[in-house]
Coordinates of C-alpha atoms and ligand atoms in Angstrom, one line a residue:
M1 CA 0.1 -0.2 0.2
S2 CA 1.4 3.2 -1.1
Q3 CA 1.4 6.3 0.8
Y4 CA -0.8 8.9 -0.7
I5 CA 1.0 12.7 -0.5
K6 CA -1.0 15.6 2.3
M7 CA -0.6 19.0 1.0
S8 CA 0.7 19.8 4.4
A9 CA 3.8 17.9 3.4
L10 CA 4.1 18.9 0.0
Y11 CA 6.7 21.3 -0.9
A12 CA 5.2 23.8 -3.1
P13 CA 5.7 27.0 -2.1
T14 CA 3.0 29.3 -3.6
L15 CA 2.9 33.0 -4.2
K16 CA 0.2 35.3 -3.4
E17 CA 0.8 38.2 -6.0
D18 CA 1.9 37.7 -10.1
P19 CA 5.8 37.9 -10.0
N20 CA 6.9 40.8 -11.8
E21 CA 9.4 38.6 -14.4
A22 CA 6.5 36.6 -15.9
E23 CA 4.7 37.7 -18.9
L24 CA 3.0 34.6 -19.9
A25 CA 0.6 32.4 -18.0
S26 CA 2.7 29.1 -17.9
H27 CA 5.7 31.1 -16.3
R28 CA 3.3 33.1 -13.8
L29 CA 1.6 30.1 -12.8
L30 CA 4.5 27.6 -12.6
L31 CA 6.2 30.7 -10.3
R32 CA 2.9 31.1 -8.5
A33 CA 1.9 27.5 -8.1
G34 CA 5.3 26.8 -6.5
M35 CA 6.1 24.1 -9.2
I36 CA 9.4 26.2 -10.6
R37 CA 12.4 28.4 -9.3
R38 CA 14.8 30.3 -11.5
L39 CA 18.4 29.7 -10.2
A40 CA 19.8 32.2 -13.1
A41 CA 18.6 33.7 -16.3
G42 CA 16.7 30.5 -18.3
I43 CA 17.9 27.9 -15.6
Y44 CA 14.9 26.6 -13.4
S45 CA 14.6 23.8 -10.4
Y46 CA 11.6 22.0 -11.0
L47 CA 10.0 21.4 -7.8
P48 CA 7.9 18.4 -7.1
L49 CA 4.5 19.5 -8.9
A50 CA 5.7 20.4 -11.9
W51 CA 8.6 17.3 -12.2
R52 CA 5.4 15.2 -11.7
A53 CA 3.8 16.3 -14.8
I54 CA 7.4 16.9 -16.8
K55 CA 7.6 12.5 -15.7
K56 CA 4.4 12.3 -16.9
A57 CA 5.0 13.8 -20.4
E58 CA 8.4 11.8 -20.8
Q59 CA 6.5 8.6 -19.8
I60 CA 4.1 9.5 -22.8
V61 CA 7.0 10.2 -25.2
R62 CA 8.7 7.1 -23.7
E63 CA 5.8 4.8 -24.7
E64 CA 5.6 6.2 -28.1
M65 CA 8.9 5.7 -28.8
D66 CA 9.0 2.2 -27.6
A67 CA 5.6 1.6 -30.0
I68 CA 7.5 2.4 -33.0
G69 CA 10.9 0.3 -31.9
S70 CA 12.8 3.2 -31.0
Q71 CA 15.3 2.1 -28.1
E72 CA 16.1 4.0 -25.1
I73 CA 19.9 5.0 -24.3
L74 CA 21.5 7.7 -22.4
M75 CA 24.3 9.4 -24.1
P76 CA 26.8 12.0 -22.3
I77 CA 26.1 15.8 -22.1
V78 CA 29.8 16.7 -22.0
Q79 CA 31.0 16.3 -25.3
P80 CA 34.9 16.8 -27.1
A81 CA 35.0 19.8 -29.1
E82 CA 36.9 17.5 -31.7
L83 CA 33.3 16.1 -32.5
W84 CA 32.0 19.4 -33.3
H85 CA 35.1 20.2 -35.5
E86 CA 34.8 17.3 -37.6
S87 CA 31.1 18.3 -38.3
G88 CA 31.6 21.7 -38.8
R89 CA 29.6 22.9 -36.4
W90 CA 31.8 24.0 -33.5
D91 CA 31.6 27.1 -35.7
D92 CA 28.5 26.9 -37.2
Y93 CA 26.6 26.9 -34.0
G94 CA 27.5 29.9 -32.7
P95 CA 27.3 31.2 -29.2
E96 CA 24.4 29.1 -28.6
L97 CA 26.5 26.1 -27.8
M98 CA 27.7 26.1 -24.1
R99 CA 31.5 25.4 -23.7
L100 CA 34.0 24.5 -21.4
T101 CA 37.5 23.2 -21.0
D102 CA 39.0 20.6 -18.5
R103 CA 41.7 20.9 -16.2
H104 CA 43.8 19.8 -19.4
D105 CA 42.7 22.5 -21.2
R106 CA 41.0 20.6 -23.7
A107 CA 37.8 21.7 -24.9
F108 CA 34.0 20.3 -24.6
A109 CA 30.4 21.3 -25.3
L110 CA 27.5 21.0 -23.1
G111 CA 25.1 18.9 -25.5
P112 CA 22.3 20.9 -27.3
T113 CA 21.7 18.3 -29.4
H114 CA 23.5 14.6 -30.3
E115 CA 24.0 14.1 -33.9
E116 CA 27.6 14.1 -33.3
V117 CA 27.7 11.8 -30.4
I118 CA 25.2 9.5 -31.8
T119 CA 27.1 9.4 -35.5
T120 CA 30.4 8.4 -33.5
L121 CA 28.6 5.7 -31.2
V122 CA 27.6 3.7 -33.9
K123 CA 30.4 4.3 -36.6
N124 CA 32.3 1.3 -36.9
E125 CA 30.0 -1.1 -34.8
L126 CA 26.8 -0.5 -36.8
K127 CA 28.5 -2.1 -40.1
S128 CA 25.9 -4.0 -42.1
Y129 CA 22.7 -3.2 -44.0
K130 CA 21.3 -6.4 -42.4
Q131 CA 21.3 -4.6 -39.1
L132 CA 19.3 -1.8 -40.2
P133 CA 17.3 0.5 -39.6
V134 CA 18.4 1.2 -36.1
H135 CA 16.9 4.2 -34.0
M136 CA 17.5 5.2 -30.8
Y137 CA 16.4 7.8 -28.4
Q138 CA 17.2 9.7 -25.1
I139 CA 15.3 12.0 -22.5
Q140 CA 17.9 14.2 -21.1
T141 CA 18.6 17.6 -20.0
K142 CA 19.9 19.8 -23.0
F143 CA 21.7 23.1 -22.7
R144 CA 21.9 26.3 -25.4
D145 CA 22.9 29.4 -24.4
E146 CA 20.0 31.4 -25.7
I147 CA 20.7 34.6 -26.9
R148 CA 17.5 35.6 -24.8
P149 CA 15.9 33.2 -22.7
R150 CA 12.3 34.1 -21.5
F151 CA 8.8 32.9 -20.6
G152 CA 10.1 30.5 -18.0
L153 CA 10.3 26.8 -19.4
L154 CA 9.5 27.9 -22.9
R155 CA 12.9 29.0 -24.0
G156 CA 15.1 28.0 -21.0
R157 CA 19.2 27.8 -21.3
E158 CA 18.7 24.0 -19.7
F159 CA 15.8 22.4 -20.5
V160 CA 14.7 18.5 -20.8
M161 CA 14.3 17.0 -24.4
K162 CA 13.8 13.9 -26.1
D163 CA 15.5 13.4 -28.8
A164 CA 16.0 10.2 -31.3
Y165 CA 18.4 9.5 -34.4
S166 CA 17.8 6.8 -37.1
F167 CA 20.1 5.4 -39.5
D168 CA 18.9 3.9 -42.7
V169 CA 20.3 2.1 -45.8
S170 CA 18.6 4.6 -48.2
E171 CA 16.2 7.5 -48.6
E172 CA 13.0 5.4 -49.3
A173 CA 14.2 3.8 -46.2
L174 CA 14.3 6.9 -44.3
D175 CA 11.0 8.0 -45.2
K176 CA 9.5 4.9 -43.5
T177 CA 11.1 5.4 -40.5
Y178 CA 10.2 9.0 -40.8
Q179 CA 6.6 8.6 -41.0
A180 CA 6.7 6.1 -38.0
Y181 CA 8.2 9.3 -36.2
K182 CA 5.7 11.6 -37.4
G183 CA 3.0 9.2 -36.5
A184 CA 4.2 9.2 -33.1
Y185 CA 4.4 12.6 -32.7
E186 CA 0.9 13.1 -33.6
R187 CA 0.0 11.0 -30.5
I188 CA 2.1 12.4 -28.5
C189 CA 0.7 15.5 -28.9
E190 CA -2.7 14.0 -28.7
R191 CA -2.1 12.3 -25.4
M192 CA -0.9 15.7 -24.3
R193 CA -4.2 17.1 -25.1
I194 CA -2.3 20.1 -27.2
D195 CA -4.3 21.5 -29.7
Y196 CA -1.7 21.5 -32.4
R197 CA -1.1 22.0 -36.2
A198 CA 2.2 19.9 -38.0
V199 CA 3.8 22.5 -40.5
Q200 CA 6.4 22.7 -42.9
A201 CA 9.6 24.1 -41.7
D202 CA 12.8 25.2 -42.4
S203 CA 15.9 23.0 -41.7
G204 CA 18.0 25.7 -40.9
Q205 CA 20.8 25.0 -38.5
I206 CA 20.8 21.2 -38.4
G207 CA 20.5 20.9 -42.4
G208 CA 18.9 18.5 -44.4
S209 CA 16.0 18.3 -46.6
E210 CA 12.4 17.7 -45.1
T211 CA 11.3 18.7 -41.7
I212 CA 7.9 19.1 -39.7
E213 CA 7.7 21.0 -36.9
F214 CA 4.6 20.3 -34.5
M215 CA 3.1 23.8 -33.6
A216 CA 1.1 24.0 -29.8
L217 CA -1.2 26.7 -31.1
A218 CA -1.4 29.9 -28.8
E219 CA -1.3 33.7 -29.2
S220 CA 1.5 33.9 -27.1
G221 CA 3.7 31.7 -29.6
E222 CA 6.7 33.0 -31.2
S223 CA 6.2 31.3 -34.4
D224 CA 4.0 32.8 -37.3
L225 CA 2.3 29.7 -38.9
L226 CA 0.0 30.0 -42.1
F227 CA -2.6 27.4 -43.2
C228 CA -5.2 26.8 -45.6
D229 CA -8.4 25.1 -45.8
C230 CA -7.1 22.5 -48.2
G231 CA -4.6 21.2 -45.3
F232 CA -1.4 23.0 -46.4
A233 CA 0.2 24.3 -43.3
A234 CA 3.9 25.8 -42.7
D235 CA 6.0 27.9 -40.6
A236 CA 5.7 31.6 -42.2
E237 CA 9.4 31.5 -42.2
A238 CA 9.3 28.4 -44.4
A239 CA 6.3 29.2 -46.7
T240 CA 6.4 30.2 -50.4
A241 CA 3.2 31.9 -51.2
G242 CA 1.9 33.8 -54.0
I243 CA 1.8 37.4 -53.3
Q244 CA -0.5 39.8 -54.8
V245 CA 1.2 43.1 -56.4
E246 CA -0.4 45.6 -58.3
S247 CA 1.1 49.0 -60.4
Y248 CA 0.3 52.3 -58.8
K249 CA 0.5 54.1 -62.4
D250 CA 1.6 52.3 -65.6
G251 CA 3.0 53.9 -68.3
E252 CA 5.8 56.5 -68.5
L253 CA 8.5 57.4 -65.9
L254 CA 7.2 59.9 -63.5
E255 CA 8.3 61.8 -60.4
E256 CA 6.2 62.2 -57.6
H257 CA 6.5 64.6 -55.3
T258 CA 6.4 62.9 -51.5
P259 CA 8.0 65.7 -48.8
N260 CA 8.9 63.7 -45.6
I261 CA 7.1 60.6 -46.6
K262 CA 9.6 58.2 -44.9
T263 CA 7.5 55.0 -44.7
I264 CA 5.7 52.8 -46.8
E265 CA 2.8 53.1 -44.8
G266 CA 3.1 57.1 -44.9
L267 CA 3.4 56.7 -48.5
A268 CA 0.5 54.6 -49.2
E269 CA -1.7 57.0 -47.1
F270 CA -0.2 60.1 -49.2
L271 CA -1.1 58.7 -52.3
H272 CA -4.2 57.3 -51.3
I273 CA -3.0 53.6 -52.2
K274 CA -2.9 49.8 -51.2
T275 CA 0.9 49.4 -49.4
R276 CA 1.1 46.4 -52.5
Q277 CA 1.1 49.1 -55.0
T278 CA 4.8 50.1 -53.7
V279 CA 7.9 48.6 -53.5
K280 CA 10.1 48.4 -50.3
A281 CA 13.7 48.7 -50.6
M282 CA 15.9 47.4 -48.0
A283 CA 19.6 48.2 -47.8
L284 CA 21.9 45.4 -46.8
I285 CA 25.4 44.4 -46.7
D286 CA 26.2 40.8 -47.6
S287 CA 28.7 38.2 -45.5
D288 CA 31.3 39.6 -47.8
G289 CA 31.0 43.3 -47.0
N290 CA 29.1 44.3 -50.3
K291 CA 26.3 46.7 -50.6
V292 CA 23.0 45.3 -52.2
L293 CA 19.3 46.3 -52.6
A294 CA 16.6 43.9 -51.9
F295 CA 13.1 45.1 -53.1
I296 CA 10.0 43.6 -51.8
P297 CA 6.7 44.4 -52.3
G298 CA 5.6 47.3 -49.9
S299 CA 2.8 44.9 -48.1
H300 CA 5.5 42.7 -46.8
E301 CA 8.4 42.3 -44.6
L302 CA 12.0 40.5 -45.7
N303 CA 12.3 36.9 -44.7
E304 CA 15.8 37.0 -43.1
I305 CA 16.1 33.2 -43.7
K306 CA 15.6 33.4 -47.3
V307 CA 17.6 36.4 -47.6
S308 CA 20.5 34.4 -45.5
A309 CA 20.0 31.7 -48.4
V310 CA 21.2 34.7 -50.9
L311 CA 23.6 36.9 -49.1
G312 CA 25.1 34.4 -46.8
N313 CA 24.4 34.1 -42.7
N314 CA 26.2 37.3 -41.6
F315 CA 24.3 39.7 -43.9
R316 CA 23.0 42.7 -42.2
I317 CA 21.2 45.6 -42.5
M318 CA 23.1 49.2 -43.7
E319 CA 23.6 51.5 -41.0
D320 CA 23.5 55.2 -41.1
E321 CA 27.2 55.5 -42.1
D322 CA 27.0 52.9 -44.8
L323 CA 23.9 54.5 -46.0
Q324 CA 26.0 57.9 -46.4
E325 CA 28.8 56.1 -47.9
A326 CA 26.5 54.6 -50.8
S327 CA 24.6 58.1 -51.0
L328 CA 21.6 56.5 -50.5
V329 CA 18.9 58.7 -48.9
K330 CA 16.8 57.1 -46.0
G331 CA 13.3 56.4 -47.0
F332 CA 13.9 57.2 -50.6
I333 CA 15.8 54.5 -52.0
G334 CA 15.3 53.2 -55.7
P335 CA 16.5 50.8 -58.0
I336 CA 17.7 53.1 -60.7
G337 CA 20.8 53.8 -61.3
M338 CA 22.2 51.4 -59.0
K339 CA 24.4 49.6 -61.7
D340 CA 26.3 52.2 -62.5
R341 CA 26.8 52.7 -58.7
G342 CA 27.8 48.8 -58.3
I343 CA 25.2 48.3 -56.3
R344 CA 23.5 44.7 -56.8
T345 CA 19.8 44.8 -56.7
I346 CA 17.6 41.5 -56.0
A347 CA 14.0 41.4 -55.8
D348 CA 11.3 39.2 -54.7
V349 CA 9.8 36.8 -57.1
S350 CA 6.5 38.3 -57.0
L351 CA 7.8 41.6 -58.4
K352 CA 8.5 39.8 -62.1
E353 CA 4.9 40.3 -62.2
L354 CA 4.7 43.8 -61.7
P355 CA 5.6 46.0 -64.9
Y356 CA 5.5 49.1 -63.1
W357 CA 7.0 50.1 -59.9
L358 CA 6.6 52.6 -57.5
V359 CA 10.4 53.2 -55.8
G360 CA 12.3 55.6 -54.2
A361 CA 13.8 58.3 -56.3
N362 CA 17.1 58.3 -54.4
K363 CA 16.9 62.0 -53.4
A364 CA 15.0 63.5 -50.7
D365 CA 11.1 63.9 -51.0
Y366 CA 10.8 62.2 -54.2
H367 CA 9.4 59.0 -55.5
M368 CA 9.3 57.5 -59.1
S369 CA 6.1 56.1 -60.8
G370 CA 5.8 54.0 -63.9
A371 CA 9.6 52.4 -62.9
T372 CA 10.2 49.7 -65.4
P373 CA 12.5 47.2 -64.9
G374 CA 14.6 46.6 -68.2
R375 CA 13.9 50.1 -69.3
D376 CA 14.5 53.0 -66.5
F377 CA 17.0 50.5 -64.3
D378 CA 18.5 46.8 -64.7
E379 CA 16.6 44.0 -64.3
P380 CA 17.5 42.8 -60.5
E381 CA 17.9 39.1 -59.8
Y382 CA 14.8 37.4 -58.3
F383 CA 14.6 35.3 -55.6
D384 CA 12.1 34.4 -53.0
L385 CA 12.8 36.9 -50.2
A386 CA 9.6 38.1 -48.9
L387 CA 8.1 36.7 -45.9
A388 CA 4.8 35.2 -46.3
Q389 CA 2.0 36.4 -44.7
E390 CA -1.8 36.2 -44.2
G391 CA -3.7 36.6 -47.0
D392 CA -0.8 35.3 -49.7
S393 CA -2.6 32.7 -51.9
C394 CA -1.7 29.1 -50.9
P395 CA 1.1 27.0 -52.8
Q396 CA -1.1 24.1 -53.0
C397 CA -4.6 25.5 -54.2
G398 CA -4.1 29.5 -54.7
H399 CA -6.8 30.0 -51.7
E400 CA -6.0 32.8 -49.1
L401 CA -3.8 31.5 -46.3
Q402 CA -5.0 32.1 -42.9
S403 CA -2.4 32.5 -40.0
A404 CA -1.8 31.7 -36.3
R405 CA 0.7 31.9 -33.6
G406 CA 2.6 28.8 -32.1
I407 CA 4.8 27.4 -29.8
E408 CA 7.4 24.8 -31.4
I409 CA 6.8 21.4 -29.5
S410 CA 8.8 19.3 -31.4
Q411 CA 10.4 18.6 -34.9
I412 CA 11.4 15.9 -36.7
F413 CA 14.1 16.5 -39.4
K414 CA 15.4 14.3 -42.4
L415 CA 19.1 14.8 -42.2
G416 CA 20.4 12.3 -45.3
T417 CA 23.8 11.8 -45.2
K418 CA 25.0 15.3 -43.8
Y419 CA 26.4 13.9 -40.6
S420 CA 27.3 10.4 -41.7
E421 CA 29.5 12.0 -44.4
S422 CA 31.4 14.8 -42.5
L423 CA 31.9 11.9 -39.6
Q424 CA 32.5 9.1 -41.7
A425 CA 30.2 6.8 -40.5
H426 CA 29.5 4.1 -43.1
F427 CA 27.9 0.7 -43.9
V428 CA 28.3 -2.2 -46.2
D429 CA 25.3 -2.2 -48.4
E430 CA 23.6 -5.3 -50.3
D431 CA 25.7 -4.5 -53.3
G432 CA 28.9 -5.2 -51.2
E433 CA 29.6 -1.0 -51.5
E434 CA 30.3 1.5 -48.3
K435 CA 27.7 3.8 -48.0
P436 CA 27.2 6.8 -45.8
F437 CA 24.3 6.1 -43.5
V438 CA 21.0 8.1 -44.2
M439 CA 19.8 9.8 -41.3
G440 CA 16.8 11.4 -39.4
C441 CA 16.8 13.2 -35.9
Y442 CA 13.8 13.7 -34.1
G443 CA 13.2 16.1 -30.8
V444 CA 10.6 16.7 -28.5
G445 CA 10.9 20.1 -25.8
V446 CA 9.4 17.9 -23.0
S447 CA 9.5 20.9 -20.6
R448 CA 8.9 23.5 -23.0
S449 CA 5.3 21.0 -24.1
V450 CA 4.5 21.0 -20.3
A451 CA 4.4 24.8 -20.7
A452 CA 2.8 24.9 -23.7
V453 CA -0.3 23.0 -22.2
I454 CA -0.5 25.4 -19.4
E455 CA -0.7 28.1 -22.1
Q456 CA -3.5 26.1 -23.4
Y457 CA -5.2 25.3 -20.3
H458 CA -5.6 27.9 -18.0
D459 CA -8.0 30.5 -16.5
E460 CA -7.5 33.5 -14.5
Y461 CA -7.2 31.3 -11.2
G462 CA -4.9 28.8 -12.3
I463 CA -3.7 26.1 -14.3
K464 CA -6.4 23.2 -16.0
W465 CA -4.4 20.1 -16.3
P466 CA -5.3 17.6 -18.8
V467 CA -5.5 14.5 -16.5
S468 CA -3.0 12.9 -18.8
I469 CA -0.2 15.0 -17.6
A470 CA -1.5 16.6 -14.3
P471 CA 0.8 16.1 -11.2
Y472 CA -2.0 15.1 -9.4
E473 CA -5.4 13.8 -10.6
V474 CA -7.7 14.3 -8.1
S475 CA -7.4 16.4 -4.4
V476 CA -9.2 15.3 -2.2
I477 CA -10.3 18.9 0.1
A478 CA -10.9 18.3 3.7
L479 CA -12.8 21.6 5.0
S480 CA -12.2 22.4 8.7
V481 CA -9.7 19.5 9.6
D482 CA -10.5 19.9 13.4
E483 CA -13.9 18.1 12.9
N484 CA -13.8 14.6 13.5
I485 CA -16.3 14.2 11.1
V486 CA -14.4 15.5 7.6
F487 CA -11.1 14.3 8.3
P488 CA -12.0 10.7 8.6
V489 CA -14.0 10.8 5.6
A490 CA -11.3 12.6 3.3
E491 CA -8.9 10.5 4.6
K492 CA -10.7 7.3 3.7
L493 CA -11.3 8.7 0.2
A494 CA -7.6 9.6 -0.4
Q495 CA -6.4 6.2 0.4
A496 CA -9.4 4.5 -1.9
F497 CA -8.3 6.6 -5.0
D498 CA -4.4 5.5 -4.1
D499 CA -5.6 2.1 -3.6
N500 CA -7.4 2.5 -7.2
G501 CA -4.3 3.8 -8.9
I502 CA -5.4 7.4 -9.1
D503 CA -3.0 10.0 -8.3
V504 CA -4.4 11.7 -5.1
V505 CA -3.3 14.6 -2.9
L506 CA -5.1 15.2 0.3
D507 CA -5.8 19.0 1.1
D508 CA -5.3 18.3 4.9
R509 CA -4.2 21.9 5.8
N510 CA -5.2 24.0 8.7
E511 CA -6.5 26.6 6.1
R512 CA -9.6 28.7 5.9
A513 CA -11.8 27.1 2.8
G514 CA -11.0 30.1 0.7
V515 CA -7.6 29.9 0.5
K516 CA -7.5 25.9 0.1
F517 CA -10.1 26.5 -3.2
A518 CA -7.6 29.3 -4.5
D519 CA -4.7 26.9 -4.1
N520 CA -6.1 23.8 -5.5
D521 CA -7.3 26.1 -8.5
L522 CA -4.0 27.6 -8.9
M523 CA -2.2 24.0 -8.9
G524 CA -5.0 22.8 -11.4
F525 CA -5.4 19.6 -10.3
P526 CA -8.3 18.2 -12.6
Y527 CA -10.8 17.1 -9.8
Q528 CA -11.3 18.2 -6.4
V529 CA -13.5 16.2 -4.1
I530 CA -14.9 18.8 -1.5
C531 CA -15.3 17.4 1.6
G532 CA -17.7 19.4 3.9
T533 CA -19.5 19.0 7.3
R534 CA -23.0 19.4 5.9
N535 CA -22.5 17.3 3.0
I536 CA -20.8 14.7 4.6
E537 CA -23.5 14.5 7.0
K538 CA -26.2 13.7 4.4
G539 CA -23.7 11.3 3.0
Q540 CA -22.5 13.1 0.2
V541 CA -19.1 14.7 -1.2
E542 CA -19.3 17.9 -3.8
L543 CA -17.2 17.1 -6.8
K544 CA -15.8 20.0 -9.0
D545 CA -14.5 20.0 -12.7
R546 CA -11.8 22.3 -12.8
H547 CA -12.0 22.4 -16.5
T548 CA -15.5 23.3 -16.7
G549 CA -16.1 24.9 -13.3
E550 CA -19.0 22.7 -12.6
K551 CA -20.2 20.9 -9.4
E552 CA -22.0 18.1 -8.6
L553 CA -23.0 16.4 -5.2
I554 CA -22.1 12.6 -5.1
D555 CA -22.5 9.7 -2.5
I556 CA -19.6 9.2 -0.4
D557 CA -19.5 5.4 -1.5
K558 CA -19.6 6.1 -5.1
V559 CA -17.3 8.9 -6.0
V560 CA -14.3 7.0 -6.1
D561 CA -15.3 4.5 -8.5
Y562 CA -17.0 7.1 -10.7
L563 CA -14.2 9.5 -10.4
S564 CA -11.5 6.9 -11.3
E565 CA -13.3 5.5 -14.2
K566 CA -13.7 8.8 -15.6
I567 CA -9.9 9.8 -15.3
K568 CA -8.5 6.3 -16.4
A569 CA -10.8 7.4 -19.4
Q570 CA -8.7 10.2 -20.0
R571 CA -5.3 9.1 -19.5
Ligands
ATP601 P1 13.7 27.4 -31.4 O1 13.3 27.5 -32.5 O2 12.2 27.4 -30.5 O3 14.7 28.1 -30.6 P2 14.8 24.7 -32.3 O4 14.1 24.7 -33.5 O5 16.3 25.2 -32.3 O6 14.1 25.7 -31.2 P3 15.3 21.9 -31.8 O7 16.7 22.3 -32.2 O8 14.0 21.4 -32.9 O9 14.8 23.5 -31.6 O10 14.8 21.1 -30.8 C1 13.7 20.3 -30.7 C2 13.0 20.9 -29.6 O11 13.6 21.1 -28.2 C3 12.0 21.9 -30.0 O12 10.9 21.6 -30.6 C4 11.8 22.6 -28.5 O13 10.3 22.0 -28.1 C5 12.7 22.5 -27.5 N1 13.3 23.3 -27.3 C6 14.3 24.0 -27.8 N2 15.1 25.2 -27.8 C7 14.6 25.3 -26.1 C8 14.7 26.1 -25.2 N3 15.7 26.8 -25.3 N4 14.0 25.9 -24.1 C9 12.9 24.8 -23.9 N5 12.8 24.0 -25.0 C10 13.2 24.4 -26.1
MG602 MG1 13.4 23.3 -34.1

């Protein structure tokens, strides 16, 4: 017989006031409910309640990994720098990589991800196509020196991740493994009750071809998603959408007097036109230090990831000195005459369809309308440069895209041979030839998922845990503890829930009813069994559903079976 926990003994130091530093609900509520404490920026202790939720989330992930044949391992956190040099990521990963040196002055990294380690692990030991596929996972603390650690567990510098890696003989075989992970990731989201969308993403830092992000829908999310009724969904940064552009004036090149108009919005307002009838100029410096002008529809923003693909990762926006040096007038920059000045011009593909551009005249207070590429200025090079947005047309069906915000909770990648080639990890194929493994990698932010669940499940009073990851599924609340009527019943119920395998906490504290209700709502246990003198005298207790707020009276001898069944159906 196990011993259920009593609230009087539970270490959950609640806060009366909202902590100043917490902007988002999950951050605020985790702190207020005494579930996490900050040690340094982005570095937290998980107190008993949060840790129980995280362990339940881990267990869901573990079960779904085991179900697709992934094998659990645990790799070192401390990783020798040589591995990262071999893959090229010691430099590429940048300042997010936490680095340290040992007493012999050897350099190491604290693992932000484990492609290098696992590839080295299987290299020379996993040798034959007959052994493949092999895929393994671990659940472990990861380290990333985030530039802006914030929002509590959503963006930490130290956080819990499940990372998995797969080794296959070919792209086709990888696709099978990848689809199995996709299914597992969908089930993980569903079991945590996360309202999510699987979106096409950009493979960025990790490299590789195909990748999907699983996004928890939340206003507070840092990612912009675009989706369509046809089923298309993408991270806005990765989307290539159709952008509507329109000319302002057709025909000849005309000078337009636009005094003191320095922004696209100002220009559109001044001329009584839409922003999409204007062309926005972005003055940039590429990774090699060359000046470049990028033109995009005035209605849109620049997509930095797409620009990096053209100008290199270290491109930047021109500062005032750069503009001066290039004799460019802020607010009035245009493409005319740039070739003679030796400045490269690039433009978003959507502008290829625009015959007459409204652009800066390269002198203060003037724009030019009717500017035609090839006639009035040299044809720029066209690339996909603009950040897709709501209202653009869907690349799959052409309908208008809708937008939402999301929190990335997990991501799957087809890596291909990037790491097996750089780290020389080969197997011998059926035809006797040596080939690099075809790899995939798959990550779930476990601690972030728990915070994302809170973003989706809370109200003004506190957290509303879904049963599947609730630290406790029921709290039995004993009102007026010194009465010998209430306490024996509450204890008996708590014990009976415990015997039924339900995670139960008994609120046995010597506190006013109001305090108990407030704390239980804050901590967010899905069900409260409220034991008060008057109801007990009638042989009843009150059952409160934290999600709906509904209360019902139930016979004392029925409540345990009734609720246990309800809870087990939601696990
Ligand atoms: P982000 O774009 O949010 O920085 P990422 O794409 O760099 O995340 P991955 O490398 O895909 O992250 O890592 C796998 C998962 O680990 C992510 O989907 C996310 O849930 C989680 N994760 C990543 N960075 C953090 C962090 N700083 N704090 C908490 N969880 C994180
Ligand atoms: Mg990611």
